[in-house]
Every structure is written in C-alpha cells, then in structure tokens.
Tab-separated table of C-alpha atoms in Angstrom:
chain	number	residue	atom	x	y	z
L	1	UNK	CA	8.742	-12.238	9.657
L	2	UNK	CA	5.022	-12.095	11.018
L	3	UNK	CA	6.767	-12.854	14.532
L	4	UNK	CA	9.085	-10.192	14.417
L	5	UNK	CA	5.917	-7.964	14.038
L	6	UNK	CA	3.827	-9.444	16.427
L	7	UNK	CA	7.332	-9.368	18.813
L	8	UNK	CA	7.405	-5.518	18.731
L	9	UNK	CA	4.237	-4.691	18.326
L	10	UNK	CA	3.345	-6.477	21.456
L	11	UNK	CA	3.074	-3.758	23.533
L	12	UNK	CA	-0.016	-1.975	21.409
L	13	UNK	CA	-1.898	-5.786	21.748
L	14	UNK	CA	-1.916	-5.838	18.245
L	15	UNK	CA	-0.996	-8.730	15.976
L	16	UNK	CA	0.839	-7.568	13.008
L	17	UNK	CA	-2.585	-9.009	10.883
L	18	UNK	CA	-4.943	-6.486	13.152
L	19	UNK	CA	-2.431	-3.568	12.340
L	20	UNK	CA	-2.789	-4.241	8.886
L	21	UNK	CA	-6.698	-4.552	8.864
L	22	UNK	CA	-6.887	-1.155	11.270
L	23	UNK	CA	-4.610	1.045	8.057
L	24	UNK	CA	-6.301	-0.439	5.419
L	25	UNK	CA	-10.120	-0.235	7.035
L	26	UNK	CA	-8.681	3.316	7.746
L	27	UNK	CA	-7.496	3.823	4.188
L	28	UNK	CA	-10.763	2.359	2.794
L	29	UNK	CA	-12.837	4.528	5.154
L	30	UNK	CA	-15.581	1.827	4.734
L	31	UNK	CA	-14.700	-1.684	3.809
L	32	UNK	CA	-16.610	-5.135	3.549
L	33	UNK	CA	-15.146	-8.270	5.012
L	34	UNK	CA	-14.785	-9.788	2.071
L	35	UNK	CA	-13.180	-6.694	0.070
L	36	UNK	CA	-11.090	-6.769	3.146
L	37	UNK	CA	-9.972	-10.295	2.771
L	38	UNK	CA	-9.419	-9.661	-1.334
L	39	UNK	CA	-6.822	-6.666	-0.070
L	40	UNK	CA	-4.807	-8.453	2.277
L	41	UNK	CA	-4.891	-11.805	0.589
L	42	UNK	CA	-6.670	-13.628	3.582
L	43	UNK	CA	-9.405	-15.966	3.759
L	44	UNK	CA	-13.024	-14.920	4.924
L	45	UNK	CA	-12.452	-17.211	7.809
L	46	UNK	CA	-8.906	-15.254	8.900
L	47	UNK	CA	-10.581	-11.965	8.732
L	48	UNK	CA	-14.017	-12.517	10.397
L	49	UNK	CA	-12.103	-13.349	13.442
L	50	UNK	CA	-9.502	-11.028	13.539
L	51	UNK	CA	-13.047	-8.597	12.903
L	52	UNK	CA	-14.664	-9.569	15.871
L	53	UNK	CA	-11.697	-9.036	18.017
L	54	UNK	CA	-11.372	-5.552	17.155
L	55	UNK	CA	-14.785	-5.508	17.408
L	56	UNK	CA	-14.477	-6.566	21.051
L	57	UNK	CA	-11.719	-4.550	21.713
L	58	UNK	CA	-13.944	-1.413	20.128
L	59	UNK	CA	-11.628	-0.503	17.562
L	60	UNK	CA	-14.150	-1.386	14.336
L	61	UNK	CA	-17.927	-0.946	13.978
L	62	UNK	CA	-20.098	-2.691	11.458
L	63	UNK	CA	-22.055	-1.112	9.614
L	64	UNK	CA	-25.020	-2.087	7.037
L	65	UNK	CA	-23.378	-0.623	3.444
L	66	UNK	CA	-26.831	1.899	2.179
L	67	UNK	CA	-26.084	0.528	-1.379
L	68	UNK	CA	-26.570	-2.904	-0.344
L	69	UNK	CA	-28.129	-4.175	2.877
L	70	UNK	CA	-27.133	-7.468	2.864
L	71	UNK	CA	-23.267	-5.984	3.558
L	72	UNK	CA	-21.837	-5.242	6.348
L	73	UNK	CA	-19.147	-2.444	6.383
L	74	UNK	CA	-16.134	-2.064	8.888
L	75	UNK	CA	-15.435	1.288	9.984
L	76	UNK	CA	-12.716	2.346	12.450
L	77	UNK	CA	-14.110	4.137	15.937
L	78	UNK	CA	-12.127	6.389	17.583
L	79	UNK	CA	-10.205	3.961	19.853
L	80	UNK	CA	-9.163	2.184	16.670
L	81	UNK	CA	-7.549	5.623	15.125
L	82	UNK	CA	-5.770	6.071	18.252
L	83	UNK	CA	-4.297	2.420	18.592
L	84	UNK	CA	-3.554	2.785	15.084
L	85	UNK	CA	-1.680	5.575	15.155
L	86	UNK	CA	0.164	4.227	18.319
L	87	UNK	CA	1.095	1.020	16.245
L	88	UNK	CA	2.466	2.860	13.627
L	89	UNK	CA	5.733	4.098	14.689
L	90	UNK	CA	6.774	0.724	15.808
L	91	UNK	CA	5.438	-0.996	11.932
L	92	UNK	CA	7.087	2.054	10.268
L	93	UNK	CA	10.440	1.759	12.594
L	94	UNK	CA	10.346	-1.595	11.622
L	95	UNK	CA	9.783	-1.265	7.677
L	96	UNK	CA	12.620	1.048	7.834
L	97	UNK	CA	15.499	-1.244	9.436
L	98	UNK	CA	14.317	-4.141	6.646
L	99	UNK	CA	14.810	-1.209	4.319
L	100	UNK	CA	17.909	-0.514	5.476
L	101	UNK	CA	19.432	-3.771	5.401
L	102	UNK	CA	18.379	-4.995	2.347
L	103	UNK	CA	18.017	-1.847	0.385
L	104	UNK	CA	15.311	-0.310	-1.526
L	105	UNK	CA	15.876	-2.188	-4.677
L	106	UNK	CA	15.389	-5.462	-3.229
L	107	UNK	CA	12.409	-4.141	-0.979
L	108	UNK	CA	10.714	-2.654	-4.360
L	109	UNK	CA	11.559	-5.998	-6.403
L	110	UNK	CA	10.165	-7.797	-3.429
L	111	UNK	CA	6.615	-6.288	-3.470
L	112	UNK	CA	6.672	-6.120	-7.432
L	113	UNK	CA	7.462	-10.103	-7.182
L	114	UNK	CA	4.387	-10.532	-4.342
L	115	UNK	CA	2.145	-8.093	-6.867
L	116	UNK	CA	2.898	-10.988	-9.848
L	117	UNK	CA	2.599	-13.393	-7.867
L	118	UNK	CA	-0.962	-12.128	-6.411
L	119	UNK	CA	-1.922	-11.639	-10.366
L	120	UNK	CA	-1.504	-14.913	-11.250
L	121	UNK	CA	-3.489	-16.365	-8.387
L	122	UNK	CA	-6.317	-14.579	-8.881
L	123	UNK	CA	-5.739	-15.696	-12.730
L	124	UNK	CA	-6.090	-19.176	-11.298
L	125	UNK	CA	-9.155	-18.531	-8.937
L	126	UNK	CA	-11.004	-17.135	-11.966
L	127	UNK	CA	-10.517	-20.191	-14.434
C-alpha cells in the first residue's frame, strides 16, 4: 500500500511517510520528534531522517520548545504548507478510490482494528 502512495505521489517528491509528517506537524502546529514518532507509530530513528530531509528540502524548521530547552520543535515553513497542500489532492484522491472499493464500513473497522491494535502495544511497551 505504502508503494501505491509513494507511486502517485511521486510527482510532489514526497514519500507517502513525509506527507504524513507535513499534515500532522501542520495539525500539531508545533511538534517534537519524538511526539511525532508516538503519532505515526515510527521509530525515533525513521523520523529523524525523514526530519532532516524536509529540513533540507525547507519544508520544516526546528525550533527550541520555550517550555523546555532541551526540545526541539518541528514547525512547517511556508514551502512545506504549499507542498502540502499540493500533496493533498493526490492522498485524498487516493483515500477516496480505497473508500470506494471497499466501502466505508470496512475502511472504519479497519482503522478501529489499527486503533486496538496500537492500544495494546503501547500496553506492552509500558509493562
């Protein structure tokens, strides 16, 4: 499924993982790596690089948090808005066709099975 993203979202440059780090840093307004890794279910490792592209590519900032120094924030620039809201046609046109063939019930009962599942991970992690 992940290549089917990165397939058509090819022609932003964006890997389906980058799109979903630009709408959720978006979202968040302000995020930490780590809080950003917790969201999306990826390791620190996963996101720090995926970071530092976007960083390259000036779509994020980082930003010392003014609660707590020792944190870094990401924060979309401008460029990032813009590629974001180029991306999101294609990731919504795409939601919509899965949508469509497998209809909402399934889709819902899909994400409520991920959300259990994600539940009793972080059950395990905190044993």
């Amino acid at each position: 499924m992940t290549q089917l993203y990165d397939k058509l979202l090819q022609p932003t440059g964006l890997k389906v993982t980058q799109y979903s780090m630009l709408a959720h840093i978006d979202l968040q307004q302000a995020v930490s790596i780590s809080r950003l890794g917790e969201i999306l279910l990826l390791d620190q490792t996963t996101v720090t690089r995926n970071i530092n592209l976007l960083k390259q590519y000036g779509y994020v900032e980082l930003k010392r948090d003014p609660q707590d120094a020792r944190t870094k924030n990401i924060m979309l620039t401008e460029k990032g808005l813009e590629k974001l809201h180029e991306a999101a046609p294609i990731w919504q046109t795409i939601q919509d066709k899965i949508i469509d063939d497998i209809g909402v019930e399934k889709y819902a009962d899909f994400f409520d099975t991920l959300r259990t599942m994600q539940k009793i991970i972080q059950s395990y992690e905190e044993q």
